[in-house]
XYZ file of C-alpha atoms in Angstrom:
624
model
C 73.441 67.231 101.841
C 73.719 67.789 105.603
C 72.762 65.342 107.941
C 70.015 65.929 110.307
C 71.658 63.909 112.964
C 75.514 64.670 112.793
C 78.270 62.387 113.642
C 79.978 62.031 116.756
C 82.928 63.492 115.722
C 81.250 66.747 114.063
C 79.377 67.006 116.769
C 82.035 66.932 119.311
C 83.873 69.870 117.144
C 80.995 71.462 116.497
C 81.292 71.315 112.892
C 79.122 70.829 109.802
C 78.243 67.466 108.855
C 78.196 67.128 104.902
C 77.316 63.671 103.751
C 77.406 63.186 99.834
C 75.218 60.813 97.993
C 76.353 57.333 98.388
C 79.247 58.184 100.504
C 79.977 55.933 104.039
C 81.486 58.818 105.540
C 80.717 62.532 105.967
C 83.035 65.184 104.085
C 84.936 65.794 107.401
C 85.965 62.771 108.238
C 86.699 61.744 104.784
C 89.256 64.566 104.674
C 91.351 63.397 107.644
C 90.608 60.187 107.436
C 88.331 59.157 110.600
C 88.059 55.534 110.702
C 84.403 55.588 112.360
C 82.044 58.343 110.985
C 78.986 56.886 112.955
C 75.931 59.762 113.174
C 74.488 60.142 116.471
C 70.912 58.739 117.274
C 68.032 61.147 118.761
C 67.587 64.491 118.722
C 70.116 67.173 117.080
C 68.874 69.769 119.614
C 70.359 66.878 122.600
C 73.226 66.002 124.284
C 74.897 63.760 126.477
C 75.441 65.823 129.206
C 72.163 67.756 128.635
C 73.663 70.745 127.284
C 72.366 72.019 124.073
C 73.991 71.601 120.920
C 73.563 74.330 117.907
C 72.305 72.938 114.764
C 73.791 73.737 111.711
C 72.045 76.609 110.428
C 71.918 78.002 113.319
C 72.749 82.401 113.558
C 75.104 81.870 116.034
C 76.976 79.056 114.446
C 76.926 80.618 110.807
C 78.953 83.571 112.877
C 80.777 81.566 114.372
C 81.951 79.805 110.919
C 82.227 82.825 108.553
C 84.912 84.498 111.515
C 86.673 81.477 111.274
C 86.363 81.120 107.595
C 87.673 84.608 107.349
C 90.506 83.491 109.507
C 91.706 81.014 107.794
C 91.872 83.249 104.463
C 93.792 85.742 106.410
C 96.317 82.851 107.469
C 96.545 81.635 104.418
C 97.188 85.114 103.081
C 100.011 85.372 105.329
C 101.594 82.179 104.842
C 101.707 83.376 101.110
C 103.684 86.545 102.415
C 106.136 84.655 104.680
C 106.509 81.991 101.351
C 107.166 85.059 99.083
C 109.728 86.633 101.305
C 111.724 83.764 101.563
C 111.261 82.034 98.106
C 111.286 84.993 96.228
C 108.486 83.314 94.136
C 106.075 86.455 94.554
C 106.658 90.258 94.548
C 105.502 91.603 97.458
C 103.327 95.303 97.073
C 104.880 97.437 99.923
C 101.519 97.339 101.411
C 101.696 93.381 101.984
C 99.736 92.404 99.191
C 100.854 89.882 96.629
C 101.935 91.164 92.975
C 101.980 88.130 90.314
C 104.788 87.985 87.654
C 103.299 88.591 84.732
C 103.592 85.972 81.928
C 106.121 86.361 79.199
C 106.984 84.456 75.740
C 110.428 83.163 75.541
C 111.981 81.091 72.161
C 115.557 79.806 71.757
C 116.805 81.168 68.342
C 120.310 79.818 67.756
C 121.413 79.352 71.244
C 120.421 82.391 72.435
C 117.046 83.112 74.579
C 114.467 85.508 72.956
C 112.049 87.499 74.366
C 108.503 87.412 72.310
C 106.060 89.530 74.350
C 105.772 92.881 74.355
C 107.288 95.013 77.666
C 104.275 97.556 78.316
C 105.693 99.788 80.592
C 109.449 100.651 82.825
C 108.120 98.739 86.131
C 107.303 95.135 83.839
C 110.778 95.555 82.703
C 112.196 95.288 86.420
C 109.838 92.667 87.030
C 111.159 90.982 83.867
C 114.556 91.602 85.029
C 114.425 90.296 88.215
C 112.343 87.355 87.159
C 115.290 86.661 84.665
C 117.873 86.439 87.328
C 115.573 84.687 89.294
C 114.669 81.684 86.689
C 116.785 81.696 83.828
C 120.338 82.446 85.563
C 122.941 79.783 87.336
C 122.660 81.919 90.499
C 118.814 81.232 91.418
C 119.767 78.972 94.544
C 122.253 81.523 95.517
C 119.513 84.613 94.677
C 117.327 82.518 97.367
C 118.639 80.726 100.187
C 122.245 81.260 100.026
C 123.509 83.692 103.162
C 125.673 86.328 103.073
C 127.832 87.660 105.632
C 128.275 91.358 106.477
C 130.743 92.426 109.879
C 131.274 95.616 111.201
C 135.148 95.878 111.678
C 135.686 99.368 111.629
C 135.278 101.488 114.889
C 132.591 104.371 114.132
C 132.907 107.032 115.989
C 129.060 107.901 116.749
C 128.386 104.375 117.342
C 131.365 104.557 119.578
C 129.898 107.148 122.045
C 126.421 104.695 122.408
C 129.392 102.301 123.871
C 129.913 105.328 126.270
C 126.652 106.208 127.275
C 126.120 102.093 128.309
C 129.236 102.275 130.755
C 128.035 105.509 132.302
C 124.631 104.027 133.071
C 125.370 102.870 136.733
C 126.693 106.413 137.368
C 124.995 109.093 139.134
C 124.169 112.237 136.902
C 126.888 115.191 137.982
C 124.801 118.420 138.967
C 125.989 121.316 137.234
C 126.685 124.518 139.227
C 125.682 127.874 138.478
C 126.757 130.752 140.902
C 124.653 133.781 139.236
C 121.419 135.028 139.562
C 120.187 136.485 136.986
C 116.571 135.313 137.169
C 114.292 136.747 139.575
C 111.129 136.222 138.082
C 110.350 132.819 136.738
C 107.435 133.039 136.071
C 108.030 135.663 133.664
C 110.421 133.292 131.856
C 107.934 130.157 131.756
C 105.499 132.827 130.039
C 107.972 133.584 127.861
C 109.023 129.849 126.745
C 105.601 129.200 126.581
C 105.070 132.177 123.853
C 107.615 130.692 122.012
C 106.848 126.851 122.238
C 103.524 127.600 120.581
C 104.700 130.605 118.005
C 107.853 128.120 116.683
C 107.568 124.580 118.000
C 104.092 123.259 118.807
C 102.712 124.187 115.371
C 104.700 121.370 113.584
C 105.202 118.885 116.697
C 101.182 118.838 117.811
C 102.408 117.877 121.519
C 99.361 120.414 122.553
C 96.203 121.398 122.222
C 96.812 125.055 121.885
C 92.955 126.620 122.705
C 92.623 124.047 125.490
C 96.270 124.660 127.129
C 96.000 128.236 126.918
C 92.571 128.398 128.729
C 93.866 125.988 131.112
C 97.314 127.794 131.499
C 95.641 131.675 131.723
C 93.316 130.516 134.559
C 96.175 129.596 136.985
C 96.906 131.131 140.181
C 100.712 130.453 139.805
C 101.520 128.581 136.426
C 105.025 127.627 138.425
C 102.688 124.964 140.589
C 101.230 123.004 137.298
C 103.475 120.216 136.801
C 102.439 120.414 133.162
C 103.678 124.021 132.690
C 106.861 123.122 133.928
C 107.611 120.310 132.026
C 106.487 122.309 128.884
C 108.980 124.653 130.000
C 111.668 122.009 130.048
C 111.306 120.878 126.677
C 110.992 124.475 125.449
C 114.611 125.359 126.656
C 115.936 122.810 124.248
C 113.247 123.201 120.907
C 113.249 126.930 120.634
C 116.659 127.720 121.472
C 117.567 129.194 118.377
C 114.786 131.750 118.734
C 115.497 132.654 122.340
C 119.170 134.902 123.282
C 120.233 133.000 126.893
C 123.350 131.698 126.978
C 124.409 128.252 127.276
C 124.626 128.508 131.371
C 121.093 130.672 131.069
C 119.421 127.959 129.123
C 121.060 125.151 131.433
C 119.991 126.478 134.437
C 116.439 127.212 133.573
C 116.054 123.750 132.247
C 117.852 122.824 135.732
C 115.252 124.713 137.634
C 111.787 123.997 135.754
C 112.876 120.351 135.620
C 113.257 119.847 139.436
C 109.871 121.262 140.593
C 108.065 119.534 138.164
C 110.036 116.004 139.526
C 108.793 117.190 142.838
C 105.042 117.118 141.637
C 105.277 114.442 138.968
C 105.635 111.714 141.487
C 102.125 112.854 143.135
C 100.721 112.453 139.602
C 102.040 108.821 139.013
C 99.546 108.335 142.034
C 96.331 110.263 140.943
C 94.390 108.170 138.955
C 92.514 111.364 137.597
C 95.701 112.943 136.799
C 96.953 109.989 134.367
C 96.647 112.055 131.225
C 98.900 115.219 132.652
C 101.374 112.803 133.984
C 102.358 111.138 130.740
C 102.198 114.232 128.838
C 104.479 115.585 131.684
C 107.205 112.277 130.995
C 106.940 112.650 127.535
C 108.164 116.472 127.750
C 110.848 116.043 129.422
C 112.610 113.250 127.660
C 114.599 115.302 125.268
C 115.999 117.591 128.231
C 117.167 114.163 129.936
C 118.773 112.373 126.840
C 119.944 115.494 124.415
C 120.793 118.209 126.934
C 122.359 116.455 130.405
C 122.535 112.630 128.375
C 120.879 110.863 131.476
C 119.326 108.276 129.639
C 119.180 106.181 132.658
C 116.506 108.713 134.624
C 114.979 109.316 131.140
C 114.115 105.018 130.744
C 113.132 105.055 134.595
C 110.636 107.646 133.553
C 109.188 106.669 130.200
C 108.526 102.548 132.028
C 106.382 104.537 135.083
C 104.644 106.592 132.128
C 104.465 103.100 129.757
C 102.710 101.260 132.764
C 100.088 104.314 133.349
C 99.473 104.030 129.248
C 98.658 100.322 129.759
C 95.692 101.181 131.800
C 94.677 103.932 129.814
C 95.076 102.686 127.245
C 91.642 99.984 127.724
C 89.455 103.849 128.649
C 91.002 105.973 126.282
C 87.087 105.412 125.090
C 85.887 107.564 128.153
C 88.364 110.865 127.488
C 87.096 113.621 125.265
C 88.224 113.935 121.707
C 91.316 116.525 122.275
C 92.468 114.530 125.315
C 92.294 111.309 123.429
C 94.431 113.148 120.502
C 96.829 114.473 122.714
C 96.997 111.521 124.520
C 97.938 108.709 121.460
C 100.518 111.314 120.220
C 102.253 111.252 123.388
C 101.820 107.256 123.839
C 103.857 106.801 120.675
C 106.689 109.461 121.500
C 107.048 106.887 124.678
C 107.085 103.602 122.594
C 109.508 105.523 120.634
C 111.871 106.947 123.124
C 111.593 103.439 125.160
C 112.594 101.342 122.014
C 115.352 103.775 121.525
C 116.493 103.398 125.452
C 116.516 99.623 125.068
C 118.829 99.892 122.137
C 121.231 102.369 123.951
C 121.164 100.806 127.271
C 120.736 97.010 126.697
C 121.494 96.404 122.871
C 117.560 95.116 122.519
C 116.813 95.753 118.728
C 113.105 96.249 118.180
C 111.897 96.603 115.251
C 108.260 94.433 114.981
C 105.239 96.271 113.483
C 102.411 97.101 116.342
C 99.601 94.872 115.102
C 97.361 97.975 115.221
C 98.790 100.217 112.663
C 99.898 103.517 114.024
C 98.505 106.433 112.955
C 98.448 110.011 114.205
C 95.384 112.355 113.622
C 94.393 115.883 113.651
C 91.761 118.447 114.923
C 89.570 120.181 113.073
C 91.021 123.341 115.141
C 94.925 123.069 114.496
C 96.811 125.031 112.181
C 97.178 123.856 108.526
C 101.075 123.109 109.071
C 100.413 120.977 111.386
C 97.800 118.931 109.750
C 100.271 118.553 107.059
C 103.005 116.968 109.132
C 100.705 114.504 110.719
C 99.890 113.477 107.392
C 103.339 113.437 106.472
C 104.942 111.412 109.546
C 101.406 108.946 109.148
C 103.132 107.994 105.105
C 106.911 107.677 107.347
C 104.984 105.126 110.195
C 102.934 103.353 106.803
C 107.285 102.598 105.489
C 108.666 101.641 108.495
C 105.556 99.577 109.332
C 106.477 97.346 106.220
C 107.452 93.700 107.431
C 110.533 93.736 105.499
C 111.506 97.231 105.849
C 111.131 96.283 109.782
C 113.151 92.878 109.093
C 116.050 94.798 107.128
C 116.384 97.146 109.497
C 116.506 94.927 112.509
C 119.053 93.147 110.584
C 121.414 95.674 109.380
C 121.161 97.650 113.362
C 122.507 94.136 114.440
C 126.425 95.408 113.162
C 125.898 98.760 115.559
C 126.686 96.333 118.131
C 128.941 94.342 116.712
C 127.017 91.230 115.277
C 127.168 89.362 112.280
C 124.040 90.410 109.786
C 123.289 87.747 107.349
C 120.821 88.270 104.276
C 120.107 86.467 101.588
C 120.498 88.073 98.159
C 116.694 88.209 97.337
C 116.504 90.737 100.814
C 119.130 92.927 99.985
C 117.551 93.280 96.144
C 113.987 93.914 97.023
C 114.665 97.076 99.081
C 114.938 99.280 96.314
C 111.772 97.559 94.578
C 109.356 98.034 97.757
C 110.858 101.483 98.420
C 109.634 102.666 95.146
C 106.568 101.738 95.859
C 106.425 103.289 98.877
C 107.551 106.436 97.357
C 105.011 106.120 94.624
C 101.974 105.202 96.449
C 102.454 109.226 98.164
C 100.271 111.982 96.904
C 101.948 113.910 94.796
C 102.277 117.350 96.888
C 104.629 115.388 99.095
C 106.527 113.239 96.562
C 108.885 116.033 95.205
C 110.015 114.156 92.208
C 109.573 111.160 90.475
C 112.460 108.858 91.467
C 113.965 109.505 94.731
C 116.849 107.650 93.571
C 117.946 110.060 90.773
C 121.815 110.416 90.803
C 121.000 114.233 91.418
C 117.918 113.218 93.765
C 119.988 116.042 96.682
C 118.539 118.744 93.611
C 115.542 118.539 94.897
C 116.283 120.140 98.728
C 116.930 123.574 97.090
C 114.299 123.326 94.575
C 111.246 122.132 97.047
C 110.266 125.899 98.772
C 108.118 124.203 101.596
C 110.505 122.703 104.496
C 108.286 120.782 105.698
C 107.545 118.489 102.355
C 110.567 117.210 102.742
C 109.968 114.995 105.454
C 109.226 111.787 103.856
C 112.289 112.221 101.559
C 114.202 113.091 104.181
C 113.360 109.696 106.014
C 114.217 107.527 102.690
C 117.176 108.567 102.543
C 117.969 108.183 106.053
C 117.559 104.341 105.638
C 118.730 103.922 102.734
C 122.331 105.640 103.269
C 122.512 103.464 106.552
C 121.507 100.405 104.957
C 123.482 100.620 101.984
C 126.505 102.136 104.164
C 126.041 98.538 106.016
C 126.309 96.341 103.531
C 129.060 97.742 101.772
C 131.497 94.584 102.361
C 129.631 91.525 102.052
C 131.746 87.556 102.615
C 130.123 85.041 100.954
C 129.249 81.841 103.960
C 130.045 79.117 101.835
C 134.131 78.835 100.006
C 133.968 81.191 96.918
C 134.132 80.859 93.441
C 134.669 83.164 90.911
C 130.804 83.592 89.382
C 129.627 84.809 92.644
C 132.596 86.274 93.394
C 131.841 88.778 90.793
C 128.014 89.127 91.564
C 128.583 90.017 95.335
C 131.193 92.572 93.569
C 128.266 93.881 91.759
C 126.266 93.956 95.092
C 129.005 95.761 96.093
C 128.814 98.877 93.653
C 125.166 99.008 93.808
C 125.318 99.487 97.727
C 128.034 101.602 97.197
C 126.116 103.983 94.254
C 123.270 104.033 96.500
C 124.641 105.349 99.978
C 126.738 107.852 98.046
C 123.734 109.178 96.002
C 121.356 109.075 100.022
C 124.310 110.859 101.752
C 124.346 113.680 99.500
C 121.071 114.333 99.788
C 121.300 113.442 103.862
C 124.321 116.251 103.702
C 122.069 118.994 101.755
C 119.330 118.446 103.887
C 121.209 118.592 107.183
C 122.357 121.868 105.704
C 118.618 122.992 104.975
C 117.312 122.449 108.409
C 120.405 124.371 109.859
C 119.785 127.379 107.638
C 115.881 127.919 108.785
C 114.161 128.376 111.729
C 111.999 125.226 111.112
C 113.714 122.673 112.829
C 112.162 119.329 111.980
C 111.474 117.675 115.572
C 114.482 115.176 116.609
C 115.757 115.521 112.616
C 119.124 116.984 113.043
C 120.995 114.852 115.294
C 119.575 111.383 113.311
C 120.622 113.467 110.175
C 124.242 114.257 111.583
C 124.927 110.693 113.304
C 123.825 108.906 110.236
C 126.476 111.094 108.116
C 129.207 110.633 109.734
C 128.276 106.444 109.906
C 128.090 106.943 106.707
C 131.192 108.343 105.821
C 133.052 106.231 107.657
C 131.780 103.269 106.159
C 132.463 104.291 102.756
C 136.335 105.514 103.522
C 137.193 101.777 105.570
C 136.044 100.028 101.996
C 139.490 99.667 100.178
C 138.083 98.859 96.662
C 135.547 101.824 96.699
C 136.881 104.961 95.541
C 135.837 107.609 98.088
C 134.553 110.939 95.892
C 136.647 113.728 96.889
C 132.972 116.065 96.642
C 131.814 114.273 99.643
C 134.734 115.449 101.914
C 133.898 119.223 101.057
C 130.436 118.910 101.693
C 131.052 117.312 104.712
C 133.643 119.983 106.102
C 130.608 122.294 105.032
C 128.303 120.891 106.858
C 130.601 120.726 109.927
C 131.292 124.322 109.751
C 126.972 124.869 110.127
C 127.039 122.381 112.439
C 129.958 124.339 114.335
C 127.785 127.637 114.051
C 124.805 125.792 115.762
C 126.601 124.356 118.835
C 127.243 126.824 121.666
C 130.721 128.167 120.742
C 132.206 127.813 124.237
C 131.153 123.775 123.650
C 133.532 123.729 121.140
C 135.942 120.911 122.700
C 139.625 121.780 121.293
C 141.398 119.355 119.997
C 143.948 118.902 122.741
C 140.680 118.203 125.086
C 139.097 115.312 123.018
C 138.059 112.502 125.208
C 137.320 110.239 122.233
C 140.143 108.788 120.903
C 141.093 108.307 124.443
C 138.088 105.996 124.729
C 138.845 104.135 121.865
C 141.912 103.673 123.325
C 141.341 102.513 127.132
C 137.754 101.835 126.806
C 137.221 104.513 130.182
C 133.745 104.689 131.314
C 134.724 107.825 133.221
C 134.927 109.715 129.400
C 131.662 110.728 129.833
C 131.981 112.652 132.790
C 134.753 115.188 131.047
C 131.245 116.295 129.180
C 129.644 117.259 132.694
C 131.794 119.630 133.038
C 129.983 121.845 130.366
C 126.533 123.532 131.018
C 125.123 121.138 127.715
C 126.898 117.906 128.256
C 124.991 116.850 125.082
C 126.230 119.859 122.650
C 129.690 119.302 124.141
C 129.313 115.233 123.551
C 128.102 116.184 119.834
C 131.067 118.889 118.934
C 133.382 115.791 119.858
C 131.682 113.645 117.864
C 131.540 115.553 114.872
C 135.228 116.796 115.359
C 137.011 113.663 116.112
C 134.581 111.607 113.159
C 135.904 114.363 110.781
C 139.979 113.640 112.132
C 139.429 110.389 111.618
C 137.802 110.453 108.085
C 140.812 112.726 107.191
C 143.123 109.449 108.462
C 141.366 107.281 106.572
C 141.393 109.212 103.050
C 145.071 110.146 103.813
C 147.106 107.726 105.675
C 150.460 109.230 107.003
């Protein structure tokens, strides 16, 4: 029963006071063992310093106690997660939730361990698989808290030119030169890259509101004094250039042109407190011109922290804008977060990887086309996989030999990825999961037979981390001194990483192809496609006891021979011109400015990359 008058130290935490029949001391105190559990004299409703006290019973208490009630479950819950990951006691649902073991018979018939319950379906025999390992083998200390080492020893070549980018940070961007004058009327070519931003581009990236631009954009006086036009302009010279005929200096020097009047008026925006929205839309456009076209990642960062500071205030009266500005407006916020996490990692080596605590989630208006409702939906599934804690853990992890680190894992983390992928995979609806296992030795099938493009986005993205993981952890050292048991079970690790970035590269290699062969070109897909290839590749030729397959090569020289079709042709570096393998060489930060030297510095920085990472491969298969 509860005490009418509570004791002091109840009363002090504001706390129920329990007292059970015959008991000297209240529930509370009994737990943690209070020496004096003396109740309090006078009125409940009283206090020393006069201040009143709630009663138990009281509305605002009961609150009070069921939020912290439902605290402590969620802590509790989470404790079982962090006890799961690193035990390996529980199987953890990709969505965070525990999955219990199921419960199996086992007799010992002449020395040998039988199974006596009946396996219902393919996913309890991988639980009872695992669990075997896991209980029943000599390796279950080793499965759980034993580390092993993976290095990085090999130079790759696209992680190579990150190294170049850092050193060229401190160094002023080299304006490019045009002597021609083609263009007299500009704003006949903004209306024109506007046309096609919204006919090829904005219907699958969302980055506008097309009714609500269009109004805005026809009633202008002069659409080359709205900051917003401009910048929209900018980012169209680099996402619809396969659709528009100017040349590599055309396309240069509009960028060039549109870029430095909308600087001009961008800085009068960072200081308009009614003009926050346009000003981080404005940021956010012109990011890819800065990193993928003139590969000043240094202006691009100095940008995207002005536009990161003006989302920090927005962000607490996002409440007040209307519904298509606060759309607009959280799409852009996380293309910032993005870009910024991917600056930090370029320029500083900062890996950053957590889960937001708010989970992120891009949504759609009634108004906008069908295709692009679909991708939202689609890259909302990619944000649910990468939000997983341990997909977010591996991946920190693994990204730790890009730079050079040690990555240690335990066995249980490298042997649950393929288990929470799957579920991943399987919790999708089924217009967007285009088979059944996505790890199918002829999963790369699947590119040519799915007819929609843009359905492939989620299994593009799969196998995106899973070739780069796998690629990673393809030569693992045991921490402690060998033997020849687990000797023979990290060789088994070995093989499975192995199988697995083989099988994701071939499908990485026939969707790169894909995306170069249509006019749909999934937004900032190609280059992650193409840099994680060649990583890949590289990894597997530098492992000595993995035979390379010779069918990888020739789909790789294929997909170099797109690639070469997509790349301005007069960015085509020749190979008496690399600048590459003279980095590796001297380590030169002054590499980078060869590239400036080219209208695109970024095409002519990708051409190298792909050229000299193809020479190389060719080394490695073929030593002289």
């Amino acid at each position: 029963m509860r005490n009418e008058n509570p004791c002091q130290v109840c009363r002090s935490r504001r706390k129920k006071c329990i007292w059970r029949k015959g008991q000297l001391q209240c529930d509370r105190c009994s737990k943690f063992n209070v020496v004096e559990c003396i109740p309090i004299d006078g009125s409940p409703d009283s206090s020393d310093n006069g201040e009143p006290i709630a009663q138990d019973g009281d509305k605002e208490l009961q609150e009070w106690c069921t939020d912290i009630f439902q605290m402590e479950t969620e802590l509790q819950q989470m404790e079982g997660l962090l006890d799961a990951l690193s035990n390996g006691r529980k199987l953890l649902s990709y969505s965070g939730q525990e999955v219990g073991e199921p419960e199996w018979q086992l007799s010992v018939v002449n020395g040998h361990v039988r199974l006596e319950s009946t396996i219902q379906s393919i996913d309890e025999l991988l639980l009872y698989t695992q669990a075997s390992l896991r209980y029943l083998s000599p390796f279950e200390l080793f499965f759980e808290k034993e580390l092993v080492h993976f290095e990085n020893t090999s130079i790759s070549v696209p992680l190579a030119s990150v190294k170049i980018i850092q050193r060229h940070i401190t160094k002023p961007r080299k304006k490019f030169v045009l002597d021609y004058e083609r263009f007299t009327d500009y704003g006949k070519e903004a209306d024109r890259l506007v046309t096609a931003y919204f006919k090829h581009y904005n219907g699958i990236a969302g980055l506008l509101h097309e009714p609500t631009f269009l109004k805005y954009y026809h009633a202008l006086d002069d659409v080359l004094d709205s900051a917003l036009v401009l910048a929209v302009c900018v980012d169209a010279t680099h996402a619809v250039r396969q659709q528009l005929n100017y040349s590599s200096r055309e396309r240069r020097h509009l960028a060039d042109y549109f870029y430095v009047k909308c600087k001009d008026l961008l800085f009068d925006l960072y200081d308009d407190p009614e003009r926050r929205l346009e000003a981080i839309m404005c940021t956010s456009f012109v990011q890819t011109y800065l990193t993928e076209m003139v590969l000043d990642c240094a202006e691009a960062r100095r940008l995207a922290s002005v536009a990161l500071l003006i989302c920090a205030d927005l962000d607490a009266q996002s409440a007040t804008l209307g519904l298509v500005d606060r759309t607009i407006y959280a799409r852009h916020r996380i293309y910032l977060e993005i870009y910024n996490r991917t600056y930090d990692m370029l320029l500083e080596e900062k890996l950053d990887f957590s889960v937001s605590p708010v989970k992120v989630r891009f949504t759609a208006l009634d108004d906008e086309p069908e295709t692009l409702r679909r991708y939202i939906e689609m890259t909302n599934y990619v944000f649910d996989f990468y939000s997983i804690p341990y997909i977010a853990k591996l991946l920190k992890e693994v990204n730790r030999l890009a730079y050079k680190k040690r990555c240690n894992l335990t066995l249980h983390t490298i042997l649950l990825f393929e288990p929470v992928t799957r579920e991943w995979w399987g919790s999708l609806p089924d217009e967007f999961r285009i088979c059944d296992d996505p790890f199918a030795p002829n999963a790369y099938e699947y590119v040519a037979l799915n007819a929609t493009r843009m359905n492939l986005f989620p299994f593009a993205s799969l196998h995106l981390s899973t070739s780069s993981i796998a690629a990673s952890i393809l030569q693992p050292r045991q921490s402690a001194t060998p033997n020849s048991a687990t000797t023979d079970l990290l060789h088994l690790v070995q093989e499975k990483a192995a199988a697995l970035a083989i099988n994701s590269v071939k499908v990485v290699m026939h969707l790169l192809k894909a995306n170069l062969d249509t006019d749909l070109t999934l937004p900032s897909l190609s280059f992650e496609m193409l840099a994680n290839l060649l990583y890949t590749l590289e990894r597997l030729a530098a492992c000595p006891n993995i035979r390379f397959p010779f069918e990888l090569r020739i789909m790789a020289q294929d997909c170099y021979n797109k690639v070469k079709r997509m790349l301005p042709s007069d960015h085509h570096i020749p190979p008496s011109l690399t600048h590459l393998d003279a980095y590796f060489e001297s380590l030169d930060a002054s590499v980078l400015s060869f590239y400036d030297n080219y209208p695109l510095p970024g095409s002519a920085l990708h051409y190298d990359i792909f050229f000299t990472s193809m020479k190389r491969l060719d080394q490695q298969l073929h030593p002289l």
